[in-house]
Short mmCIF file of C-alpha atoms in Angstrom, two decimals:
data_model
loop_
_atom_site.label_atom_id
_atom_site.label_comp_id
_atom_site.label_asym_id
_atom_site.label_seq_id
_atom_site.Cartn_x
_atom_site.Cartn_y
_atom_site.Cartn_z
CA MET A 284 0.00 0.00 0.00
CA MET A 285 1.44 3.31 -1.04
CA ARG A 286 1.74 6.21 1.40
CA PRO A 287 0.39 9.63 0.44
CA ALA A 288 2.95 12.00 -0.78
CA ALA A 289 4.33 14.23 1.98
CA PRO A 290 3.96 17.99 1.43
CA TRP A 291 7.03 19.64 0.06
CA ARG A 292 8.94 21.77 2.47
CA PRO A 293 12.24 23.56 1.96
CA ARG A 294 15.15 21.89 3.59
CA PHE A 295 16.33 25.04 5.16
CA ILE A 296 14.02 27.62 6.72
CA LEU A 297 14.86 31.05 5.36
CA PRO A 298 14.16 33.78 7.92
CA ALA A 299 13.51 36.29 5.16
CA LEU A 300 10.56 34.24 3.95
CA CYS A 301 8.91 33.79 7.33
CA ARG A 302 5.73 35.66 8.14
CA GLY A 303 6.48 38.98 9.77
CA ALA A 304 10.12 39.02 8.76
CA PRO A 305 11.41 42.39 7.56
CA GLN A 306 11.68 42.43 3.81
CA LYS A 307 13.42 44.97 1.67
CA ARG A 308 11.29 46.78 -0.82
CA SER A 309 12.52 46.83 -4.36
CA LYS A 310 13.58 50.17 -5.73
CA THR A 311 11.26 51.86 -8.15
CA PHE A 312 12.70 53.49 -11.25
CA VAL A 313 10.88 56.23 -13.06
CA LEU A 314 11.44 57.20 -16.66
CA ARG A 315 12.39 60.82 -17.11
CA THR A 316 12.83 62.68 -20.40
CA ILE A 317 14.73 65.96 -20.60
CA ASP A 318 15.77 67.56 -23.90
CA ASN A 319 14.76 64.44 -25.88
CA GLU A 320 17.00 62.31 -23.70
CA SER A 321 15.38 59.49 -21.75
CA PHE A 322 16.82 57.96 -18.59
CA TYR A 323 15.65 56.25 -15.44
CA VAL A 324 15.91 57.72 -11.99
CA LEU A 325 15.00 56.45 -8.53
CA GLU A 326 11.55 57.49 -7.37
CA ASN A 327 11.67 59.73 -4.31
CA ARG A 328 8.65 58.90 -2.16
CA ALA A 329 9.37 61.66 0.33
CA PRO A 330 7.46 64.93 -0.25
CA ALA A 331 9.51 67.28 -2.29
CA PRO A 332 10.28 70.67 -0.76
CA PRO A 333 8.62 73.63 -2.37
CA LYS A 334 10.53 74.92 -5.34
CA ILE A 335 11.63 78.48 -5.72
CA PRO A 336 9.41 80.32 -8.21
CA ARG A 337 10.95 80.62 -11.63
CA ASP A 338 12.34 84.00 -12.48
CA ASP A 339 11.76 84.78 -16.14
CA GLU A 340 12.86 88.40 -15.92
CA LEU A 341 16.37 87.79 -17.16
CA PHE A 342 18.43 90.47 -18.82
CA LYS A 343 19.31 90.33 -22.51
CA ILE A 344 22.82 90.85 -23.64
CA SER A 345 21.66 93.15 -26.42
CA ASP A 346 20.28 95.63 -23.89
CA LEU A 347 23.71 96.24 -22.40
CA LEU A 348 26.06 98.91 -23.66
CA LEU A 349 29.46 97.27 -23.83
CA ASP A 350 32.75 99.10 -23.83
CA LEU A 351 31.36 102.58 -23.71
CA ASP A 352 34.83 104.06 -23.92
CA ASP A 353 35.45 102.61 -27.37
CA MET A 354 34.50 105.62 -29.43
CA ASP A 355 35.49 103.95 -32.71
CA SER A 356 33.25 100.92 -32.25
CA LYS A 357 30.19 100.71 -34.45
CA HIS A 358 28.18 99.44 -31.53
CA VAL A 359 28.74 102.56 -29.43
CA ARG A 360 26.88 105.79 -30.06
CA PRO A 361 26.71 109.06 -28.17
CA TYR A 362 24.22 109.50 -25.31
CA THR A 363 21.33 111.72 -26.41
CA GLU A 364 18.34 113.39 -24.81
CA GLU A 365 16.13 110.65 -26.20
CA ASP A 366 18.10 108.15 -24.16
CA GLU A 367 17.51 110.32 -21.08
CA GLU A 368 13.75 110.45 -21.73
CA GLN A 369 13.66 106.73 -22.36
CA MET A 370 15.54 106.02 -19.15
CA LEU A 371 13.29 108.28 -17.09
CA LYS A 372 10.20 106.78 -18.65
CA LYS A 373 11.40 103.26 -17.89
CA TRP A 374 12.83 103.78 -14.40
CA GLU A 375 10.81 106.63 -12.95
CA ALA A 376 8.88 105.97 -9.74
CA ASP A 377 5.35 104.71 -10.19
CA PRO A 378 3.01 106.52 -7.69
CA ALA A 379 0.57 103.60 -7.56
CA LYS A 380 3.38 101.13 -6.97
CA ALA A 381 4.99 103.35 -4.35
CA LYS A 382 1.64 103.73 -2.57
CA LEU A 383 1.18 99.97 -2.64
CA TYR A 384 4.68 99.39 -1.22
CA MET A 385 4.01 101.93 1.50
CA ARG A 386 0.75 100.23 2.41
CA ILE A 387 2.46 96.85 2.52
CA SER A 388 5.14 98.30 4.78
CA GLU A 389 2.52 99.80 7.10
CA MET A 390 0.66 96.51 7.26
CA GLN A 391 3.86 94.66 8.04
CA THR A 392 4.70 97.13 10.81
CA ARG A 393 1.18 96.89 12.20
CA LEU A 394 1.34 93.10 12.13
CA ASP A 395 4.69 93.08 13.93
CA ASN A 396 3.35 95.43 16.63
CA SER A 397 0.23 93.32 16.99
CA ARG A 398 2.25 90.16 17.50
CA ARG A 399 4.58 91.92 19.92
CA LYS A 400 1.70 93.23 22.04
CA ALA A 401 0.00 89.85 22.03
CA PHE A 402 3.20 88.26 23.32
CA GLU A 403 3.75 90.98 25.93
CA ILE A 404 0.22 90.83 27.35
CA ALA A 405 0.38 87.03 27.47
CA SER A 406 3.54 87.30 29.57
CA GLN A 407 1.88 89.64 32.13
CA PRO A 408 -0.55 87.72 34.41
CA THR A 409 -1.49 90.94 36.24
CA ASN A 410 -2.34 92.96 33.13
CA ALA A 411 -5.89 94.27 33.52
CA TRP A 412 -6.56 94.42 29.76
CA ARG A 413 -6.22 90.75 28.91
CA VAL A 414 -9.15 89.38 26.95
CA THR A 415 -11.64 87.53 29.18
CA GLU A 416 -14.66 85.36 28.57
CA HIS A 417 -16.86 88.25 29.73
CA ASP A 418 -15.47 90.47 26.96
CA VAL A 419 -16.19 87.91 24.26
CA LEU A 420 -19.64 87.13 25.65
CA SER A 421 -20.51 90.82 25.94
CA ILE A 422 -19.60 91.53 22.32
CA ALA A 423 -21.42 88.40 21.14
CA LEU A 424 -24.64 89.28 22.99
CA ARG A 425 -24.70 93.07 22.89
CA GLY A 426 -22.60 93.84 19.84
CA ILE A 427 -20.05 96.63 19.60
CA PRO A 428 -21.08 99.36 22.06
CA LYS A 429 -21.75 102.79 20.66
CA SER A 430 -21.80 104.55 24.00
CA LYS A 431 -21.12 103.73 27.63
CA PRO A 432 -24.00 101.63 29.02
CA SER A 433 -25.77 102.62 32.21
CA SER A 434 -25.74 100.05 35.01
CA ASP A 435 -28.05 99.63 37.96
CA SER A 436 -25.47 100.78 40.50
CA GLN A 437 -27.80 100.77 43.49
CA GLN A 438 -28.81 97.16 42.98
CA MET A 439 -25.25 96.03 42.35
CA ALA A 440 -23.86 98.08 45.24
CA SER A 441 -26.20 96.43 47.74
CA GLY A 442 -25.06 93.00 46.55
CA ASN A 443 -28.38 92.04 44.90
CA LEU A 444 -26.94 91.51 41.42
CA THR A 445 -29.31 89.61 39.15
CA VAL A 446 -28.47 87.76 35.96
CA HIS A 447 -30.29 90.38 33.88
CA ALA A 448 -28.31 93.18 35.52
CA ALA A 449 -25.05 91.28 35.02
CA LEU A 450 -25.72 90.79 31.31
CA ASP A 451 -26.89 94.37 30.92
CA SER A 452 -23.64 95.74 32.37
CA GLY A 453 -21.57 95.19 29.25
CA ILE A 454 -18.23 96.79 28.48
CA GLY A 455 -18.24 100.40 27.36
CA SER A 456 -16.79 101.84 24.20
CA ASP A 457 -13.80 103.35 26.00
CA THR A 458 -13.06 100.06 27.72
CA LEU A 459 -13.29 98.18 24.42
CA ARG A 460 -10.87 100.58 22.77
CA SER A 461 -8.41 100.07 25.63
CA ILE A 462 -8.71 96.30 25.29
CA CYS A 463 -8.05 96.46 21.56
CA SER A 464 -5.14 98.86 21.96
CA GLU A 465 -3.40 96.78 24.64
CA ASN A 466 -3.93 93.50 22.75
CA GLY A 467 -2.71 94.78 19.40
CA ILE A 468 -6.11 94.73 17.70
CA SER A 469 -6.47 97.34 14.97
CA ASP A 470 -9.15 100.00 15.16
CA TYR A 471 -10.73 98.85 11.90
CA ALA A 472 -11.95 95.74 13.77
CA LEU A 473 -14.24 97.97 15.83
CA GLY A 474 -16.44 98.47 12.79
CA ASN A 475 -17.04 94.76 12.15
CA GLU A 476 -18.51 92.63 14.92
CA GLN A 477 -17.56 89.31 13.34
CA LEU A 478 -13.98 90.44 12.73
CA LEU A 479 -13.71 91.79 16.28
CA LEU A 480 -14.88 88.48 17.75
CA HIS A 481 -12.29 86.68 15.62
CA TRP A 482 -9.52 88.90 16.99
CA LEU A 483 -10.71 88.54 20.60
CA ARG A 484 -10.88 84.76 20.37
CA ALA A 485 -7.43 84.66 18.78
CA ARG A 486 -5.94 86.72 21.60
CA GLN A 487 -7.69 84.54 24.14
CA ARG A 488 -6.20 81.41 22.60
CA VAL A 489 -2.73 82.94 22.75
CA LYS A 490 -3.23 83.77 26.43
CA ASN A 491 -4.60 80.36 27.42
CA HIS A 492 -2.86 77.95 25.04
CA GLY A 493 -0.03 79.90 23.52
CA PRO A 494 2.67 77.62 22.09
CA GLY A 495 5.98 77.84 23.89
CA LEU A 496 4.69 80.05 26.72
CA PRO A 497 6.12 79.33 30.18
CA GLN A 498 3.75 77.73 32.66
CA SER A 499 4.26 80.63 35.07
CA TRP A 500 2.44 82.95 32.64
CA HIS A 501 -0.77 80.97 33.15
CA ALA A 502 -0.47 80.76 36.95
CA SER A 503 -2.21 83.11 39.38
CA PRO A 504 -0.17 86.13 40.52
CA SER A 505 1.44 86.11 43.92
CA ARG A 506 0.41 88.47 46.70
CA ASP A 507 3.34 90.82 46.10
CA GLN A 508 2.84 90.81 42.32
CA PHE A 509 -0.84 91.63 42.70
CA ILE A 510 -0.19 94.51 45.13
CA ALA A 511 2.59 95.96 42.97
CA ALA A 512 0.39 95.84 39.85
CA LEU A 513 -2.54 97.31 41.76
CA LYS A 514 -0.55 100.41 42.67
CA ASP A 515 0.07 101.15 38.99
CA GLU A 516 -3.64 101.25 38.06
CA ASN A 517 -5.31 104.65 37.80
CA SER A 518 -8.92 103.86 36.80
CA ILE A 519 -11.80 102.00 38.40
CA VAL A 520 -12.34 99.89 35.28
CA SER A 521 -8.75 98.61 35.26
CA ILE A 522 -8.85 97.88 39.00
CA ARG A 523 -12.08 95.95 38.62
CA ARG A 524 -10.78 93.94 35.66
CA MET A 525 -7.51 93.08 37.37
CA VAL A 526 -9.22 91.89 40.58
CA SER A 527 -11.69 89.80 38.58
CA GLN A 528 -8.98 88.18 36.45
CA ALA A 529 -6.80 87.48 39.48
CA LEU A 530 -9.66 85.71 41.26
CA SER A 531 -10.44 83.73 38.11
CA SER A 532 -6.83 82.58 37.84
CA GLY A 533 -6.84 81.25 41.42
CA LEU A 534 -5.97 84.19 43.68
CA ASP A 535 -6.51 83.30 47.34
CA ALA A 536 -9.71 85.07 48.41
CA THR A 537 -8.74 84.87 52.08
CA TRP A 538 -6.13 87.57 51.48
CA PHE A 539 -8.96 90.12 51.49
CA GLN A 540 -9.68 89.44 55.15
CA ASP A 541 -7.91 90.68 58.28
CA THR A 542 -6.57 87.30 59.32
CA LEU A 543 -4.28 86.97 62.32
CA ARG A 544 -0.75 85.67 62.25
CA ASP A 545 0.80 83.14 64.57
CA ASP A 546 2.03 85.95 66.81
CA SER A 547 -1.57 87.29 67.08
CA GLN A 548 -0.71 90.36 65.03
CA LYS A 549 -2.51 91.50 61.94
CA PRO A 550 -0.71 91.53 58.62
CA PRO A 551 0.56 94.95 57.61
CA ASN A 552 -1.43 95.14 54.38
CA THR A 553 -4.44 93.15 53.31
CA LEU A 554 -5.74 93.06 49.78
CA SER A 555 -8.87 94.81 51.02
CA ASN A 556 -6.78 97.75 52.19
CA GLU A 557 -4.72 97.83 48.99
CA VAL A 558 -7.80 97.73 46.76
CA ARG A 559 -9.36 100.53 48.80
CA ASN A 560 -6.27 102.70 48.43
CA ALA A 561 -6.25 102.08 44.69
CA CYS A 562 -9.95 103.01 44.41
CA VAL A 563 -9.46 106.21 46.42
CA LYS A 564 -6.51 107.13 44.21
CA ALA A 565 -8.61 106.58 41.09
CA LEU A 566 -11.53 108.58 42.53
CA ASP A 567 -9.26 111.57 43.07
CA GLN A 568 -8.85 111.80 39.29
CA VAL A 569 -12.59 111.61 38.48
CA GLN A 570 -14.72 114.70 37.93
CA PRO A 571 -17.58 114.84 38.74
CA LYS A 572 -17.43 112.48 41.69
CA GLU A 573 -20.91 110.90 41.57
CA PRO A 574 -20.27 108.65 38.51
CA GLY A 575 -17.05 107.45 40.11
CA TYR A 576 -18.85 106.67 43.38
CA SER A 577 -21.48 104.65 41.51
CA GLU A 578 -18.79 102.77 39.60
CA VAL A 579 -16.93 101.83 42.79
CA LEU A 580 -20.15 100.72 44.48
CA THR A 581 -20.92 98.55 41.46
CA PHE A 582 -17.47 96.98 41.73
CA LEU A 583 -17.84 96.38 45.47
CA GLY A 584 -21.30 94.86 45.02
CA SER A 585 -20.11 92.36 42.41
CA LEU A 586 -17.00 91.56 44.49
CA ARG A 587 -19.16 90.95 47.57
CA GLN A 588 -21.36 88.52 45.69
CA ARG A 589 -18.42 86.69 44.18
CA LEU A 590 -16.58 86.24 47.48
CA SER A 591 -19.73 85.34 49.40
CA SER A 592 -20.26 82.35 47.12
CA HIS A 593 -16.98 80.99 48.57
CA ASP A 594 -17.89 81.94 52.18
CA GLU A 595 -15.47 84.86 52.12
CA ASN A 596 -15.96 88.62 52.54
CA ILE A 597 -14.42 91.78 51.13
CA GLY A 598 -12.72 92.80 54.39
CA GLY A 599 -13.09 95.76 56.71
CA PRO A 600 -11.47 98.51 54.59
CA LEU A 601 -13.67 97.86 51.56
CA CYS A 602 -16.74 97.53 53.79
CA GLY A 603 -16.01 100.97 55.25
CA LEU A 604 -15.46 102.39 51.78
CA GLY A 605 -18.84 101.07 50.68
CA LEU A 606 -20.48 102.71 53.69
CA ARG A 607 -18.84 106.04 52.87
CA LEU A 608 -19.71 106.09 49.18
CA SER A 609 -23.29 104.94 49.69
CA ALA A 610 -23.76 107.83 52.12
CA CYS A 611 -22.32 110.25 49.55
CA LEU A 612 -24.92 109.02 47.05
CA ALA A 613 -27.72 109.16 49.68
CA ASN A 614 -28.41 105.43 49.33
CA PRO A 615 -29.40 104.22 52.82
CA GLU A 616 -30.33 100.76 51.57
CA ALA A 617 -26.74 100.13 50.47
CA SER A 618 -25.43 101.76 53.66
CA PHE A 619 -27.58 99.46 55.79
CA SER A 620 -26.23 96.46 53.85
CA TYR A 621 -22.59 97.44 54.49
CA LEU A 622 -23.35 98.22 58.15
CA ALA A 623 -24.80 94.72 58.62
CA LEU A 624 -21.80 93.23 56.83
CA GLY A 625 -19.47 95.03 59.23
CA PHE A 626 -21.36 93.72 62.25
CA LYS A 627 -21.30 90.19 60.85
CA HIS A 628 -17.52 90.17 60.48
CA ARG A 629 -16.73 92.45 63.47
CA THR A 630 -15.38 95.23 61.33
CA TRP A 631 -16.53 98.17 63.47
CA ALA A 632 -14.34 97.23 66.41
CA GLU A 633 -11.40 99.08 64.84
CA PRO A 634 -10.94 102.87 65.13
CA GLU A 635 -10.28 103.17 61.39
CA ALA A 636 -13.62 101.55 60.64
CA LEU A 637 -15.48 103.82 63.07
CA ALA A 638 -14.11 106.81 61.19
CA ASP A 639 -16.07 105.55 58.17
CA VAL A 640 -19.24 105.31 60.29
CA LEU A 641 -18.76 108.87 61.55
CA TYR A 642 -18.19 110.13 58.01
CA ALA A 643 -21.37 108.41 56.81
CA LEU A 644 -23.45 109.97 59.61
CA GLU A 645 -22.12 113.45 58.95
CA THR A 646 -22.76 112.99 55.23
CA TYR A 647 -26.36 111.95 55.79
CA SER A 648 -26.89 114.90 58.13
CA TYR A 649 -25.63 117.22 55.42
CA ASN A 650 -27.76 115.55 52.75
CA LEU A 651 -30.88 116.00 54.89
CA THR A 652 -30.45 119.75 55.05
CA SER A 653 -32.18 122.03 52.58
CA ALA A 654 -28.87 123.15 51.06
CA ALA A 655 -28.00 119.68 49.79
CA SER A 656 -31.39 118.00 49.49
CA GLU A 657 -31.88 118.99 45.83
CA ALA A 658 -28.68 117.21 44.78
CA HIS A 659 -29.18 114.12 46.97
CA SER A 660 -32.85 113.95 47.84
CA MET A 661 -34.29 110.93 49.62
CA ASP A 662 -37.89 109.79 49.37
CA VAL A 663 -40.04 108.59 52.25
CA SER A 664 -38.88 104.99 51.92
CA SER A 665 -35.22 105.99 52.00
CA ARG A 666 -35.71 108.12 55.11
CA GLU A 667 -37.48 105.25 56.86
CA ILE A 668 -34.58 102.92 56.02
CA LEU A 669 -32.17 105.51 57.38
CA LEU A 670 -34.12 105.75 60.65
CA CYS A 671 -34.13 101.96 60.89
CA MET A 672 -30.36 101.91 60.34
CA LEU A 673 -29.89 104.52 63.06
CA THR A 674 -32.07 102.96 65.76
CA GLY A 675 -32.20 99.27 64.80
CA VAL A 676 -36.01 99.28 64.83
CA GLY A 677 -37.59 97.53 61.87
CA ASP A 678 -41.08 96.31 61.11
CA GLY A 679 -41.43 94.54 64.45
CA GLN A 680 -41.08 95.81 68.00
CA ASP A 681 -37.62 94.38 68.56
CA VAL A 682 -34.51 96.56 68.56
CA SER A 683 -31.66 95.09 66.55
CA VAL A 684 -28.10 95.41 67.74
CA GLU A 685 -26.89 95.94 64.17
CA SER A 686 -27.43 99.69 64.19
CA ILE A 687 -25.59 102.98 64.48
CA ARG A 688 -27.09 103.38 67.96
CA THR A 689 -25.22 100.30 69.19
CA LEU A 690 -21.90 101.73 68.05
CA ALA A 691 -22.66 105.19 69.47
CA LEU A 692 -23.67 103.90 72.90
CA PHE A 693 -20.89 101.33 73.06
CA LEU A 694 -18.23 103.97 72.43
CA MET A 695 -19.99 106.87 74.12
CA HIS A 696 -17.54 106.85 77.04
CA SER A 697 -14.52 106.99 74.72
CA LEU A 698 -13.16 110.49 74.41
CA ALA A 699 -11.61 109.65 71.03
CA GLN A 700 -15.03 108.69 69.59
CA ALA A 701 -17.17 111.29 71.38
CA ASP A 702 -18.33 112.76 68.07
CA LEU A 703 -20.06 109.53 67.05
CA PHE A 704 -22.96 109.93 69.49
CA LYS A 705 -23.31 113.59 68.57
CA ALA A 706 -23.52 112.71 64.88
CA TYR A 707 -26.09 110.02 65.71
CA ILE A 708 -28.51 112.32 67.51
CA MET A 709 -27.97 115.13 64.98
CA THR A 710 -28.98 112.77 62.17
CA LEU A 711 -32.08 111.85 64.17
CA GLY A 712 -32.84 115.55 64.47
CA HIS A 713 -32.52 116.18 60.72
CA LEU A 714 -34.93 113.28 60.16
CA GLY A 715 -37.47 114.89 62.48
CA ALA A 716 -37.39 111.93 64.91
CA VAL A 717 -38.54 113.93 67.94
CA ALA A 718 -39.96 110.91 69.78
CA THR A 719 -36.72 108.95 69.43
CA LEU A 720 -34.75 111.98 70.59
CA TRP A 721 -36.96 112.20 73.67
CA LYS A 722 -36.38 108.51 74.46
CA GLU A 723 -32.62 108.82 74.03
CA ARG A 724 -32.68 111.83 76.34
CA GLN A 725 -34.55 109.87 79.01
CA LEU A 726 -32.19 106.91 78.71
CA MET A 727 -29.22 109.25 79.00
CA ARG A 728 -30.59 110.75 82.18
CA ILE A 729 -31.14 107.31 83.70
CA ASP A 730 -27.74 105.93 82.68
CA ASN A 731 -25.85 109.15 83.33
CA ALA A 732 -22.26 108.47 84.31
CA LYS A 733 -19.57 110.65 85.77
CA GLU A 734 -17.42 110.33 82.65
CA LEU A 735 -20.04 112.12 80.52
CA ASP A 736 -19.96 115.84 80.00
CA GLU A 737 -23.51 116.81 80.92
CA PHE A 738 -23.19 120.30 79.47
CA GLU A 739 -21.97 118.91 76.14
CA MET A 740 -24.82 116.39 76.04
CA ASP A 741 -27.41 119.10 76.75
CA ARG A 742 -26.05 121.26 73.97
CA ASN A 743 -26.08 118.34 71.50
CA PHE A 744 -29.67 117.40 72.35
CA ALA A 745 -30.78 121.01 72.07
CA ALA A 746 -29.19 121.33 68.62
CA ALA A 747 -30.69 118.03 67.43
CA ALA A 748 -34.16 118.92 68.74
CA GLY A 749 -33.96 122.35 67.12
CA ALA A 750 -33.14 120.74 63.79
CA ALA A 751 -36.04 118.31 64.19
CA LEU A 752 -38.58 121.08 64.84
CA SER A 753 -38.10 122.48 61.34
CA VAL A 754 -39.13 119.24 59.60
CA VAL A 755 -41.47 117.48 62.04
CA ALA A 756 -45.03 116.86 60.88
CA GLN A 757 -48.12 117.98 62.78
CA ARG A 758 -49.76 115.19 64.71
CA GLU A 759 -53.54 114.95 65.22
CA TYR A 760 -53.75 112.04 67.69
CA ALA A 761 -52.69 111.75 71.33
CA VAL A 762 -49.81 109.60 72.56
CA PRO A 763 -49.12 107.95 75.93
CA ALA A 764 -46.93 109.53 78.56
CA ASP A 765 -44.17 106.95 78.09
CA LEU A 766 -43.20 104.50 75.36
CA GLY A 767 -40.26 102.26 74.59
CA LEU A 768 -37.60 102.92 71.99
CA ALA A 769 -39.29 100.76 69.36
CA GLU A 770 -42.66 102.51 69.86
CA CYS A 771 -41.02 105.94 69.68
CA ALA A 772 -39.23 105.01 66.47
CA THR A 773 -42.54 103.79 65.04
CA LEU A 774 -44.13 107.17 65.86
CA ASP A 775 -41.31 108.90 64.03
CA MET A 776 -41.77 106.68 60.99
CA ASP A 777 -45.44 107.66 60.92
CA SER A 778 -44.39 111.29 61.15
CA ILE A 779 -42.01 110.82 58.21
CA GLU A 780 -44.83 109.39 56.10
CA MET A 781 -47.11 112.32 56.96
CA ARG A 782 -44.51 114.92 56.07
CA ASN A 783 -44.84 116.29 52.51
CA ASP A 784 -41.92 116.27 50.11
CA ASP A 785 -41.64 120.07 50.00
CA ALA A 786 -40.52 120.14 53.61
CA TRP A 787 -37.59 117.83 52.78
CA SER A 788 -36.51 119.81 49.74
CA GLY A 789 -36.19 123.12 51.51
CA ASN A 790 -39.46 124.60 50.16
CA SER A 791 -41.54 124.50 53.33
CA GLY A 792 -41.08 128.19 53.98
CA ARG A 793 -39.07 127.70 57.20
CA SER A 794 -35.71 129.09 56.31
CA GLY A 795 -34.47 129.43 59.88
CA PRO A 796 -35.04 128.06 63.39
CA ILE A 797 -38.50 128.21 64.87
CA THR A 798 -39.09 131.39 66.84
CA GLY A 799 -40.10 131.29 70.48
CA PHE A 800 -38.30 128.02 71.26
CA GLN A 801 -34.79 128.65 72.54
CA ASP A 802 -32.27 126.07 73.75
CA SER A 803 -33.30 126.38 77.39
CA ALA A 804 -36.96 125.98 76.46
CA ILE A 805 -36.13 122.92 74.35
CA LEU A 806 -34.28 121.27 77.23
CA SER A 807 -37.11 122.02 79.62
CA ALA A 808 -39.67 120.61 77.22
CA ILE A 809 -37.71 117.48 76.33
CA ASP A 810 -37.43 116.58 80.01
CA LEU A 811 -41.23 116.32 80.23
CA SER A 812 -43.21 113.17 79.57
CA LEU A 813 -43.60 112.02 75.99
CA ASP A 814 -47.07 113.48 75.54
CA GLY A 815 -45.96 116.78 77.12
CA TRP A 816 -42.89 116.96 74.88
CA LEU A 817 -44.90 116.28 71.73
CA GLU A 818 -47.49 118.88 72.72
CA GLU A 819 -44.73 121.48 73.11
CA VAL A 820 -43.37 120.46 69.71
CA GLN A 821 -46.77 120.79 68.06
CA ALA A 822 -47.28 124.20 69.71
CA ALA A 823 -43.90 125.40 68.45
CA VAL A 824 -44.73 124.15 64.95
CA ALA A 825 -48.09 125.95 65.05
CA ARG A 826 -46.41 129.23 66.09
CA SER A 827 -43.81 129.05 63.34
CA PRO A 828 -44.41 131.11 60.18
CA THR A 829 -45.44 129.16 57.06
#
């Protein structure tokens, strides 16, 4: 029986023929033909580098004048005026070409400056004019601004910033021009929204993902870098942009607070103090002051909301600045908000902070007079909020400790802060709070201490009561002989509501103090019971000329 034939196998196993073995590729020859000559060359599979463009503008030998000194040569002729005209016609400057070359040169210079500025601003983490997401979003939603938009400063200053108000507060035209100038964006982009967005996104990509940029350029600035850059800013807009960009890049928000060191001493400079100094420096260069005050309050309101989302606060110096500026703008709602913020974080325990409270009280007293009421008038609701901020009495019958009265009584025995209580009762007088003045007088007589100057207190109460008599409303109903502080403040709020607006704008006809009611008579009347004091007040008001 025959066996089946065995499959043929090579005797020797060649590694080059095994599966997966590296094999050399055969060379490929390509037929080339140049000048009717054919030959084969190796095919180059690598991409060929770009060739230099062919230059066909070669000179011709017949155009050259050879051996011009050979006067006897038949190829040399004398130079004539026709040759001069021909030369000028051929080689004279072309105005259109020169203008085109000049434009190309200007574009090249502009492009070099644009690239240089883009590189410089990308290398400066503390530069306030770097392109942000807010800039791009504002241009995309609102378009290129034609004029500076108006923002709801009162709402933003009090910290109640809504989404609608945030979107409505876009960048102004001056701010946009500064952004374009610092980022090397040409002015012609301001006329085309799509082109401007392209430039802004390009600059943003360079800042965030620029090739070859050091990692330190993308990191958040240090404390010293931020403070040094802050001192160089001279506008509220640049300060606001720099603080916002620093917080977005990871700046430690706790640096705004007055934290204690290990040796129980406060740091020499907090970011809150540095930002306040920068804002005050910028406000000194603004005329008129009111728009600058509103701009700073807007900045503080947005900063408060941003830090509060991380359980942080703006610090005592900025809180005091907000109290000052809100008083300058006659905005008691914002003042009350900053006063409560100071109580929450124990800001008013420092003498520097109490100076801000005293300034706010004196400012409100001035704004309540007829001389300043036209510029900073307050309606009935604003005056009621101011009385609530002074006394701590709200809608209920409880007296809150977060009030100006708490600070005035707590520091009443301090000689250095003796003016605070005087400013408190004088502001009550300008509001026409005669019932609250009477209650404070009674409490002072009960809690009279040896440290108090009784003569000085009598003079202050007489001045405050005299100021109140010129704005108090006539009362038709009787009152009890004695009431608490909350009830007295409620009576004064009712009196504020009954008073017409002309009396608060200086048009009531009472240009001076009420006749027939001198300081001694005021002190004698205020020491009576509440109903007796109010009867004397109503009698004095009835005797006054109208």
